[in-house]
Coordinates of N, CA, C and O in Angstrom, one line a residue:
X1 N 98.2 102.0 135.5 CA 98.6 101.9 134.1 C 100.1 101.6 134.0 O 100.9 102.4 134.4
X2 N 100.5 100.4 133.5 CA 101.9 100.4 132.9 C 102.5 101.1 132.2 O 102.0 101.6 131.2
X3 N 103.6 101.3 132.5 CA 104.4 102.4 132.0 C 105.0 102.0 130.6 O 105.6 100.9 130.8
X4 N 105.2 102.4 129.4 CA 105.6 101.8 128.1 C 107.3 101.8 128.3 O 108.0 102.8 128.4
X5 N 107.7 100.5 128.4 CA 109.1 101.0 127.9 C 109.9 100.6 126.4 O 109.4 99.7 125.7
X6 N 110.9 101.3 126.1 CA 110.9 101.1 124.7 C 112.3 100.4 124.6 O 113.1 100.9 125.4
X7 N 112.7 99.6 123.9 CA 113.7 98.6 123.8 C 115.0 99.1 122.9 O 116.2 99.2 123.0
X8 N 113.6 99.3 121.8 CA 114.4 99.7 120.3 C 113.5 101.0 119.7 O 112.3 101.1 119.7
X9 N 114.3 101.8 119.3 CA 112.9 103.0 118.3 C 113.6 103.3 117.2 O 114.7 102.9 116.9
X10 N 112.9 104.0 116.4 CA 113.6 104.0 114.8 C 112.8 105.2 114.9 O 111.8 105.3 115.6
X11 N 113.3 106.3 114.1 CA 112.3 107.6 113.4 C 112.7 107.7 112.2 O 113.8 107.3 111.8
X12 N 111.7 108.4 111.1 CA 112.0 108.0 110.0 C 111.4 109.2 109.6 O 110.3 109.5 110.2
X13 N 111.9 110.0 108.7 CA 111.0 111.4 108.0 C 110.5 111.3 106.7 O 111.2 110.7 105.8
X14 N 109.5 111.6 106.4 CA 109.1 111.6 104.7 C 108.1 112.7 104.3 O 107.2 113.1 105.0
X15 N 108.3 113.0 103.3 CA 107.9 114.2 102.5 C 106.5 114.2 102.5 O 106.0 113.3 103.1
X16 N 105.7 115.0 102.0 CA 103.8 114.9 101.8 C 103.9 114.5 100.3 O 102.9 114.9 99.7
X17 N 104.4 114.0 99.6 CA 104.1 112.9 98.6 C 103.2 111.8 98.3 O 103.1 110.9 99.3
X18 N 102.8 111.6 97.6 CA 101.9 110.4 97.4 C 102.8 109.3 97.6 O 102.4 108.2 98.0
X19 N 103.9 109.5 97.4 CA 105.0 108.1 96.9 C 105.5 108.3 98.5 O 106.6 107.7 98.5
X20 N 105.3 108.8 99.7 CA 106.1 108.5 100.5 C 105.6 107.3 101.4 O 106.2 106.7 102.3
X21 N 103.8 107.0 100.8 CA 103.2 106.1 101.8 C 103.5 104.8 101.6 O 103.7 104.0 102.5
X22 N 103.6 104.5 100.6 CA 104.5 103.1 100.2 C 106.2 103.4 100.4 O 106.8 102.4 100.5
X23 N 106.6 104.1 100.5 CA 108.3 105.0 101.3 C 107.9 103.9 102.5 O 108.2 102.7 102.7
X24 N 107.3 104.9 103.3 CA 106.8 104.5 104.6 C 106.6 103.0 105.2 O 106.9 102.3 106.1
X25 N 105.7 103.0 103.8 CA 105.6 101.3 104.7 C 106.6 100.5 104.3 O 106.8 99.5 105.0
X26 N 107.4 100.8 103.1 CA 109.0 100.0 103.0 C 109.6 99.9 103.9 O 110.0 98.8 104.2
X27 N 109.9 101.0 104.8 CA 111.2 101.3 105.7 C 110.6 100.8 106.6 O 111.3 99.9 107.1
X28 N 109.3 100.8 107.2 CA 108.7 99.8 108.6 C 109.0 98.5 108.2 O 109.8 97.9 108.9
X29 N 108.2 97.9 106.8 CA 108.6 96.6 106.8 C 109.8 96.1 106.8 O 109.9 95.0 107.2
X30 N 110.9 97.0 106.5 CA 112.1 96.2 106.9 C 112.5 96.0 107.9 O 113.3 95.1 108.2
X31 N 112.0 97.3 109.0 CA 112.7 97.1 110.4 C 112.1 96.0 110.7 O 112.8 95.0 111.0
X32 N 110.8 96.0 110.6 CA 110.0 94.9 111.7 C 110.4 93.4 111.1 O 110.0 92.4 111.8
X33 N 111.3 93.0 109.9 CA 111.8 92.2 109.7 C 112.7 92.2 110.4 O 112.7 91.4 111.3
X34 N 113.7 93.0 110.3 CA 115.4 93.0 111.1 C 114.9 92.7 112.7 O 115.5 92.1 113.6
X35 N 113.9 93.1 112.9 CA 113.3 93.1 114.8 C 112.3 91.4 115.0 O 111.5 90.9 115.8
X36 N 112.8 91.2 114.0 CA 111.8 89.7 113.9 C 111.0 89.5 114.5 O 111.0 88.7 115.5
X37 N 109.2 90.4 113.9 CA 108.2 90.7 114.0 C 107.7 89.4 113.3 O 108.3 89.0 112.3
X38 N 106.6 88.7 113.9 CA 106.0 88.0 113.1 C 104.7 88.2 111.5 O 103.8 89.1 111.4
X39 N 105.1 87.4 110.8 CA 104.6 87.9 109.8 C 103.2 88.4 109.6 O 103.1 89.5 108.9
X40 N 102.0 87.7 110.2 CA 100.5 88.6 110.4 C 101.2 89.4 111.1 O 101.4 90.3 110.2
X41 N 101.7 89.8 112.2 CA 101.8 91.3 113.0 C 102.0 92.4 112.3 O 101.3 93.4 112.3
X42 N 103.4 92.0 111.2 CA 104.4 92.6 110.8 C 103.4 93.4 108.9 O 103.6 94.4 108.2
X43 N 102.4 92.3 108.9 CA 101.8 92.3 107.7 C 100.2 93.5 108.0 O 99.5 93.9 107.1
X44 N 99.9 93.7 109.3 CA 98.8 94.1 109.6 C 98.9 95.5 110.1 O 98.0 96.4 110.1
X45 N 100.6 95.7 110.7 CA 100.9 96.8 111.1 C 101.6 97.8 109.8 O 101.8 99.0 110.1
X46 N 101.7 97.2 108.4 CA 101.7 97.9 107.6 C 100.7 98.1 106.7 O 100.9 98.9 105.8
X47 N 99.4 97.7 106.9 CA 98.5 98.0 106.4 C 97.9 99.2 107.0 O 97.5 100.1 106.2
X48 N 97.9 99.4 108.2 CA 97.7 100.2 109.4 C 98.1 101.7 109.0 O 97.5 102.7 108.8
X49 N 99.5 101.1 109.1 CA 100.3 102.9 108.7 C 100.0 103.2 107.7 O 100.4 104.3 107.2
X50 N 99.2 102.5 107.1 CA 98.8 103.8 105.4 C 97.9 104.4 105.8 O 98.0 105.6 105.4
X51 N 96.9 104.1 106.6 CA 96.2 105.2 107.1 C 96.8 106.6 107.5 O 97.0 107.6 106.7
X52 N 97.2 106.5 109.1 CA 97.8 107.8 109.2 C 98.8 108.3 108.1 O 98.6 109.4 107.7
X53 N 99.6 107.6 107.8 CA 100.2 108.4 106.8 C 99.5 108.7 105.2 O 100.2 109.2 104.3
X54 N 98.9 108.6 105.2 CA 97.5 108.7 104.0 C 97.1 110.0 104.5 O 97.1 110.8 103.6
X55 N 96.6 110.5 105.7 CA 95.8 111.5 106.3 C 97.1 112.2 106.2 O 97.1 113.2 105.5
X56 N 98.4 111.9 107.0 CA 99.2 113.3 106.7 C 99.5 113.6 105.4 O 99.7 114.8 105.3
X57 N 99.7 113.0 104.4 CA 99.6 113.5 102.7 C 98.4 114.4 102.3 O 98.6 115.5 101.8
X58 N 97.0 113.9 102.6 CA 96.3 114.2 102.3 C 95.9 115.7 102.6 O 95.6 116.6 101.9
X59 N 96.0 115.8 104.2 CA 96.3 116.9 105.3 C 97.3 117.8 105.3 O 97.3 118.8 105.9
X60 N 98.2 117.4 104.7 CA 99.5 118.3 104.0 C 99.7 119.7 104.1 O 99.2 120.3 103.2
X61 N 100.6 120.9 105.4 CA 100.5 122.4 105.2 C 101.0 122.3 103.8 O 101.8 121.3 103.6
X62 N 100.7 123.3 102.7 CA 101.9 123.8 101.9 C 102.6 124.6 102.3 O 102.5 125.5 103.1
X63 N 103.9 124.1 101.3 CA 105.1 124.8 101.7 C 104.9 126.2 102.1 O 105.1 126.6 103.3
X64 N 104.4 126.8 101.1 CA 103.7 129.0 101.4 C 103.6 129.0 103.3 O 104.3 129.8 103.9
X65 N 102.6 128.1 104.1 CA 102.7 127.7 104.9 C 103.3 127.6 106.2 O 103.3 128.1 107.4
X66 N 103.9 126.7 105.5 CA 105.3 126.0 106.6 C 106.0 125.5 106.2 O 106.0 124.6 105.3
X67 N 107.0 126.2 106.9 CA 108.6 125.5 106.2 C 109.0 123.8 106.1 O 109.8 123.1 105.4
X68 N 108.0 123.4 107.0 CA 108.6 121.6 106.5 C 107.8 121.0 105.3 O 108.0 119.9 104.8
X69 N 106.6 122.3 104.9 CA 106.0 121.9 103.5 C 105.4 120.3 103.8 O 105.6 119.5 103.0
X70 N 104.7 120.0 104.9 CA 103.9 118.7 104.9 C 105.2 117.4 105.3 O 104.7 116.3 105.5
X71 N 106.1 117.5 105.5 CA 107.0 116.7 106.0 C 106.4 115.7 107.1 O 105.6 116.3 107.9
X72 N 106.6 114.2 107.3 CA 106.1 113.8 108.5 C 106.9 112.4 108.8 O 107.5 111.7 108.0
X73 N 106.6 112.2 110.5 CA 107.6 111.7 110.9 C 106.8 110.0 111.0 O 105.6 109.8 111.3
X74 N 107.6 109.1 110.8 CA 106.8 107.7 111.5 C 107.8 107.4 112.7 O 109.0 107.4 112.5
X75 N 107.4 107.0 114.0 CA 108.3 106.2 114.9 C 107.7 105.2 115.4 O 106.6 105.2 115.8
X76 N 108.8 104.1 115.4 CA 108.5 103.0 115.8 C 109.5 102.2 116.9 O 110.7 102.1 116.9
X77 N 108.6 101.8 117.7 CA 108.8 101.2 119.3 C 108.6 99.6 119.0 O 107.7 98.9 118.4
X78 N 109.8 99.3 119.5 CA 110.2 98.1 119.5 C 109.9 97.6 121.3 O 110.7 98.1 122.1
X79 N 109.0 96.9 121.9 CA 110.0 96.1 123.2 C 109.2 95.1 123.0 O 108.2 95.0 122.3
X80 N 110.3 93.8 124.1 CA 109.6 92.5 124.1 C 108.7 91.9 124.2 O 108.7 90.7 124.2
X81 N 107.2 92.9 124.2 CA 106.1 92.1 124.5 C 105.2 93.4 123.8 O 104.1 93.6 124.4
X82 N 105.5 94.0 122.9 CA 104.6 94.8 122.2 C 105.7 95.8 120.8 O 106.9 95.9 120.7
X83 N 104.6 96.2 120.0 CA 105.3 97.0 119.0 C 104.0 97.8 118.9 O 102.8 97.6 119.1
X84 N 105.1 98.8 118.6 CA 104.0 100.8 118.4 C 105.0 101.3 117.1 O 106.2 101.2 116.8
X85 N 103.7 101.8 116.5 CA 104.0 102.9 115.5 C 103.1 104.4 115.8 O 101.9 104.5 116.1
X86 N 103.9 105.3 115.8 CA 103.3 106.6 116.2 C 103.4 107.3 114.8 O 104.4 107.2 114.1
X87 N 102.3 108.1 114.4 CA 102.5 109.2 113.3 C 102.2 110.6 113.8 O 101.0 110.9 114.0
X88 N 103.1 111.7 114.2 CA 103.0 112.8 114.9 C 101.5 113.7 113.5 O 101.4 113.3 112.4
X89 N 100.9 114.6 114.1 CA 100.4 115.5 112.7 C 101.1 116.3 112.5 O 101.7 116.9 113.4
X90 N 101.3 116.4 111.2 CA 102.0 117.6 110.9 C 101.4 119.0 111.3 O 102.1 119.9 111.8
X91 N 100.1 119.0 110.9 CA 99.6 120.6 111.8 C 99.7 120.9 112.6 O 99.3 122.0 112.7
X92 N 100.3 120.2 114.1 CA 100.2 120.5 115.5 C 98.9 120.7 116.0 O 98.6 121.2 117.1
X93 N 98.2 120.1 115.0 CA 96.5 119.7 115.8 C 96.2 118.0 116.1 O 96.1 117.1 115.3
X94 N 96.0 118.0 117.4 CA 95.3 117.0 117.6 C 94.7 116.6 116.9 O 93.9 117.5 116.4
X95 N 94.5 115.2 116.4 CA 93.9 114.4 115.4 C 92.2 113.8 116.2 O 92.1 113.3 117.4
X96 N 91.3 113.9 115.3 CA 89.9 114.1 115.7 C 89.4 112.3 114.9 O 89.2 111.9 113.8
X97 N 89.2 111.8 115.9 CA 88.9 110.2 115.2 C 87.5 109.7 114.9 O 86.9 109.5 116.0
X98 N 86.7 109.4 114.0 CA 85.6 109.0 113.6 C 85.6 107.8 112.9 O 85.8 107.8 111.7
X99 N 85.3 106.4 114.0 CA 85.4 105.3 113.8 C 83.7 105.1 112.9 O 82.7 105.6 113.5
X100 N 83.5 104.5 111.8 CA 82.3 104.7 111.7 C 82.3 103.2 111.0 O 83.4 102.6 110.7
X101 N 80.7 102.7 110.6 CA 80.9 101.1 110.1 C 80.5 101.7 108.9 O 79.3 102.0 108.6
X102 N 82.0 102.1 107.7 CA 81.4 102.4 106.5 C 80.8 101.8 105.3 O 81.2 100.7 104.9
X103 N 79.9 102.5 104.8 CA 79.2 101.3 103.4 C 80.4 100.9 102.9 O 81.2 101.8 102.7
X104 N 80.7 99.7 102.6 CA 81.3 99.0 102.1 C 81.6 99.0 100.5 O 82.5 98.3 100.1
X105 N 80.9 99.9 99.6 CA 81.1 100.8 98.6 C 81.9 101.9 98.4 O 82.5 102.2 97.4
X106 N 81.8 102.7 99.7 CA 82.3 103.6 100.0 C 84.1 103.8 99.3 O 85.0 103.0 99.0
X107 N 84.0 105.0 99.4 CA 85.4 104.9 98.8 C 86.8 105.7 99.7 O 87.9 105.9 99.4
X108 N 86.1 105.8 100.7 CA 86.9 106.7 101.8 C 85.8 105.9 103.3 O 84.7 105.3 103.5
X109 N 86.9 106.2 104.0 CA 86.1 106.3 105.5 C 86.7 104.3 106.2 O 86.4 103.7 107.3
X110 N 87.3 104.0 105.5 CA 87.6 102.0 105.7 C 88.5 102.8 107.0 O 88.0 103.0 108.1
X111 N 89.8 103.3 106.7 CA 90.8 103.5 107.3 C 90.9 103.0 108.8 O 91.6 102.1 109.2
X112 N 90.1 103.9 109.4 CA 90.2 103.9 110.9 C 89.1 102.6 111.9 O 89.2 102.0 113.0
X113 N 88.3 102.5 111.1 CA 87.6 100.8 111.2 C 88.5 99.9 111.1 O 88.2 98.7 111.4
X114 N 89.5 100.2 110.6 CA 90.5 98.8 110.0 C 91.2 99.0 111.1 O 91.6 97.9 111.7
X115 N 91.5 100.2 111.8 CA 92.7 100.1 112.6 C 91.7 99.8 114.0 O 92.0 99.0 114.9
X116 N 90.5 100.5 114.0 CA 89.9 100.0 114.8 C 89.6 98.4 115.5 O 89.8 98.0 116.7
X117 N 89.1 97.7 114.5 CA 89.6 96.2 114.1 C 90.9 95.4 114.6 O 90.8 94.3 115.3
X118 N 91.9 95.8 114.2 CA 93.2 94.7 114.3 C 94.2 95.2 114.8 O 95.0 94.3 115.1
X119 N 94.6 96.4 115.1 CA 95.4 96.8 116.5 C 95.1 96.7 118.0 O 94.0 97.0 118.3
X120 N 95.8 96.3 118.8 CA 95.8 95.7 119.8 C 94.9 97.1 120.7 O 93.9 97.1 121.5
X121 N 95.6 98.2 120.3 CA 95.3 99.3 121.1 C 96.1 100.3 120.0 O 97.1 100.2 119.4
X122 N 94.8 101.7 120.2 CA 95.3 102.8 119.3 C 94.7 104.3 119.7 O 93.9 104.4 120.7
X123 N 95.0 105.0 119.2 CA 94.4 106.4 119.8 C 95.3 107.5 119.4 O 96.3 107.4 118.7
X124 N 94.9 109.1 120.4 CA 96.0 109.7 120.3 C 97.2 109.7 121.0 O 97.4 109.2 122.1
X125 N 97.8 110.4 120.3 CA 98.9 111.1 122.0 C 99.4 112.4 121.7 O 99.1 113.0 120.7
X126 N 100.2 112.8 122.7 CA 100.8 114.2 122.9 C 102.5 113.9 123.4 O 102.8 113.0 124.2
X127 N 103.2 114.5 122.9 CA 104.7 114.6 123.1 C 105.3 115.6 122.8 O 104.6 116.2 122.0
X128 N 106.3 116.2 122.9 CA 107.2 117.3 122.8 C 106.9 118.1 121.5 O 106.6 119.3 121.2
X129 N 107.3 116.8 120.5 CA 107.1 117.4 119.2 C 105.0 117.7 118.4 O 104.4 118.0 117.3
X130 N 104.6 117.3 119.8 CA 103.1 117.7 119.2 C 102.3 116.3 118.9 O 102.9 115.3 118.9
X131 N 101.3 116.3 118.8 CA 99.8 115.3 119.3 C 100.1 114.7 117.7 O 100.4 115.3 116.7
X132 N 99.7 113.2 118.2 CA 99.6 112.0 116.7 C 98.7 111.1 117.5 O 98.1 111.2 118.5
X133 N 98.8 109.9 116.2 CA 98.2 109.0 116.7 C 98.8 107.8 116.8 O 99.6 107.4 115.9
X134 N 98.6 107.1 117.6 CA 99.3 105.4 117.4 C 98.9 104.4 117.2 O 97.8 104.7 116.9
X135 N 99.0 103.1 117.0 CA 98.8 102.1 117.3 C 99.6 100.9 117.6 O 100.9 101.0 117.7
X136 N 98.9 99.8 117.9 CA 100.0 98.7 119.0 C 99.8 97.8 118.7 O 98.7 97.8 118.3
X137 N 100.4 96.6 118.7 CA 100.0 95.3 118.6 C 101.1 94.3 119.9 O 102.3 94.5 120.0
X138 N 100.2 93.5 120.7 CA 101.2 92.9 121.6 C 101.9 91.5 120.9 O 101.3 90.9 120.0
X139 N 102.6 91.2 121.1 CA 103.5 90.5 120.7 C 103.5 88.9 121.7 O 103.7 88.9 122.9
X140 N 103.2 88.0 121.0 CA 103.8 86.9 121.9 C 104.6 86.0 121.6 O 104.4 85.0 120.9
X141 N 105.5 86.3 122.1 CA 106.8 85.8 122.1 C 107.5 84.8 122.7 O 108.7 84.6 122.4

Protein backbone atom coordinates (compact mmCIF):
# COMPACT_ATOMS: atom_id res chain seq x y z
CA UNK A 1 0.00 0.00 0.00
CA UNK A 2 1.33 3.50 -0.72
CA UNK A 3 1.71 5.62 1.75
CA UNK A 4 -0.45 9.10 1.23
CA UNK A 5 1.64 12.07 1.28
CA UNK A 6 0.20 15.39 1.66
CA UNK A 7 1.67 18.46 -0.07
CA UNK A 8 -0.80 21.05 0.97
CA UNK A 9 -3.91 20.54 3.71
CA UNK A 10 -6.40 23.17 4.59
CA UNK A 11 -8.92 22.49 7.71
CA UNK A 12 -11.90 24.36 7.92
CA UNK A 13 -14.62 24.28 10.80
CA UNK A 14 -18.39 24.84 10.40
CA UNK A 15 -21.32 24.88 12.47
CA UNK A 16 -24.50 22.10 12.19
CA UNK A 17 -26.40 24.67 10.09
CA UNK A 18 -28.15 24.16 7.10
CA UNK A 19 -26.24 27.24 5.57
CA UNK A 20 -22.88 25.75 6.44
CA UNK A 21 -23.12 23.07 3.47
CA UNK A 22 -23.01 25.56 0.86
CA UNK A 23 -20.29 27.49 3.61
CA UNK A 24 -18.49 24.25 2.91
CA UNK A 25 -18.54 23.84 -0.48
CA UNK A 26 -17.58 27.69 -0.97
CA UNK A 27 -14.39 27.45 0.99
CA UNK A 28 -13.38 23.97 -0.98
CA UNK A 29 -14.21 25.53 -4.14
CA UNK A 30 -11.93 28.21 -3.68
CA UNK A 31 -9.06 26.39 -2.45
CA UNK A 32 -9.23 23.82 -5.24
CA UNK A 33 -9.21 26.86 -7.44
CA UNK A 34 -6.06 28.64 -5.80
CA UNK A 35 -4.50 24.68 -6.02
CA UNK A 36 -5.46 24.63 -9.70
CA UNK A 37 -7.73 21.71 -9.60
CA UNK A 38 -9.22 20.95 -12.76
CA UNK A 39 -12.63 22.01 -13.42
CA UNK A 40 -14.75 18.40 -13.64
CA UNK A 41 -12.39 17.32 -10.65
CA UNK A 42 -12.85 20.44 -8.86
CA UNK A 43 -16.78 20.49 -9.89
CA UNK A 44 -17.35 16.74 -8.84
CA UNK A 45 -15.52 16.99 -5.63
CA UNK A 46 -17.98 19.60 -4.57
CA UNK A 47 -20.85 17.94 -5.22
CA UNK A 48 -19.40 15.03 -3.17
CA UNK A 49 -18.90 17.04 0.02
CA UNK A 50 -22.52 17.85 0.39
CA UNK A 51 -23.05 14.51 1.19
CA UNK A 52 -20.92 14.08 4.16
CA UNK A 53 -21.51 17.34 5.23
CA UNK A 54 -25.41 16.93 4.75
CA UNK A 55 -25.15 13.75 7.17
CA UNK A 56 -23.12 15.77 9.74
CA UNK A 57 -26.06 18.61 9.79
CA UNK A 58 -28.50 16.21 9.71
CA UNK A 59 -26.69 13.89 12.46
CA UNK A 60 -25.96 16.96 14.49
CA UNK A 61 -25.27 16.34 18.75
CA UNK A 62 -27.28 19.20 20.34
CA UNK A 63 -25.68 21.58 22.04
CA UNK A 64 -27.55 20.10 25.73
CA UNK A 65 -25.16 17.32 24.49
CA UNK A 66 -21.96 18.57 23.55
CA UNK A 67 -20.21 21.41 23.80
CA UNK A 68 -19.24 21.78 20.02
CA UNK A 69 -23.19 21.68 19.59
CA UNK A 70 -22.72 19.67 16.01
CA UNK A 71 -19.61 21.70 14.88
CA UNK A 72 -17.67 19.88 11.96
CA UNK A 73 -14.49 19.85 10.43
CA UNK A 74 -13.77 19.53 6.41
CA UNK A 75 -9.94 18.69 5.45
CA UNK A 76 -8.48 18.81 2.45
CA UNK A 77 -5.30 17.12 1.00
CA UNK A 78 -3.67 18.59 -1.71
CA UNK A 79 -0.52 16.47 -3.41
CA UNK A 80 0.63 16.10 -6.98
CA UNK A 81 -1.13 13.28 -8.22
CA UNK A 82 -4.29 13.13 -6.03
CA UNK A 83 -6.82 15.29 -3.91
CA UNK A 84 -8.71 14.09 -0.62
CA UNK A 85 -11.35 15.63 1.26
CA UNK A 86 -11.97 14.03 4.72
CA UNK A 87 -15.18 14.86 6.93
CA UNK A 88 -14.41 13.67 10.62
CA UNK A 89 -18.16 12.62 12.48
CA UNK A 90 -19.01 14.68 14.84
CA UNK A 91 -20.27 11.78 17.21
CA UNK A 92 -17.10 9.93 17.44
CA UNK A 93 -18.87 7.04 15.78
CA UNK A 94 -17.68 5.40 12.95
CA UNK A 95 -19.72 6.15 9.92
CA UNK A 96 -21.86 2.95 8.71
CA UNK A 97 -22.06 3.08 4.69
CA UNK A 98 -25.05 1.75 2.64
CA UNK A 99 -24.37 2.10 -0.98
CA UNK A 100 -27.66 1.16 -2.47
CA UNK A 101 -29.13 1.62 -6.35
CA UNK A 102 -31.90 4.08 -5.21
CA UNK A 103 -35.33 4.52 -6.92
CA UNK A 104 -34.68 7.26 -8.72
CA UNK A 105 -37.83 9.07 -7.21
CA UNK A 106 -36.56 8.68 -4.06
CA UNK A 107 -35.96 11.55 -2.16
CA UNK A 108 -32.99 10.53 0.09
CA UNK A 109 -30.53 7.64 -0.32
CA UNK A 110 -28.71 9.35 -4.12
CA UNK A 111 -25.82 10.59 -1.75
CA UNK A 112 -23.51 7.78 -1.32
CA UNK A 113 -24.16 6.07 -5.00
CA UNK A 114 -22.97 9.41 -6.29
CA UNK A 115 -19.87 9.22 -4.34
CA UNK A 116 -19.85 5.72 -5.04
CA UNK A 117 -19.85 6.52 -8.75
CA UNK A 118 -17.24 9.37 -9.31
CA UNK A 119 -14.66 9.37 -6.70
CA UNK A 120 -11.59 7.75 -7.47
CA UNK A 121 -11.63 6.02 -4.08
CA UNK A 122 -13.65 6.58 -0.77
CA UNK A 123 -14.54 5.02 2.56
CA UNK A 124 -13.81 5.43 6.16
CA UNK A 125 -10.95 6.33 8.30
CA UNK A 126 -9.72 6.67 11.85
CA UNK A 127 -7.38 9.50 13.18
CA UNK A 128 -6.59 11.17 16.41
CA UNK A 129 -9.46 13.34 16.22
CA UNK A 130 -11.94 10.26 15.56
CA UNK A 131 -13.38 8.03 12.45
CA UNK A 132 -14.88 10.02 9.06
CA UNK A 133 -15.15 9.45 5.84
CA UNK A 134 -13.20 10.45 2.69
CA UNK A 135 -13.02 10.65 -0.72
CA UNK A 136 -10.33 11.00 -3.55
CA UNK A 137 -9.90 11.81 -6.87
CA UNK A 138 -6.42 11.25 -8.80
CA UNK A 139 -5.31 13.94 -10.63
CA UNK A 140 -3.48 13.94 -13.98
CA UNK A 141 -1.34 16.28 -14.30
Amino acid sequence: MKAYFSVWNNSFRFSEECTSVKQACDRLGRRLKIADIPGEVSDTALLLLSEPATNQVSHAPTPEHDETGGDYFVRVFFSPDRLRVEVPDVTGCAPEFHVLDPDPDAEHGHGLFLVNALASRWGRFESGRGPGMFFEFRLDR
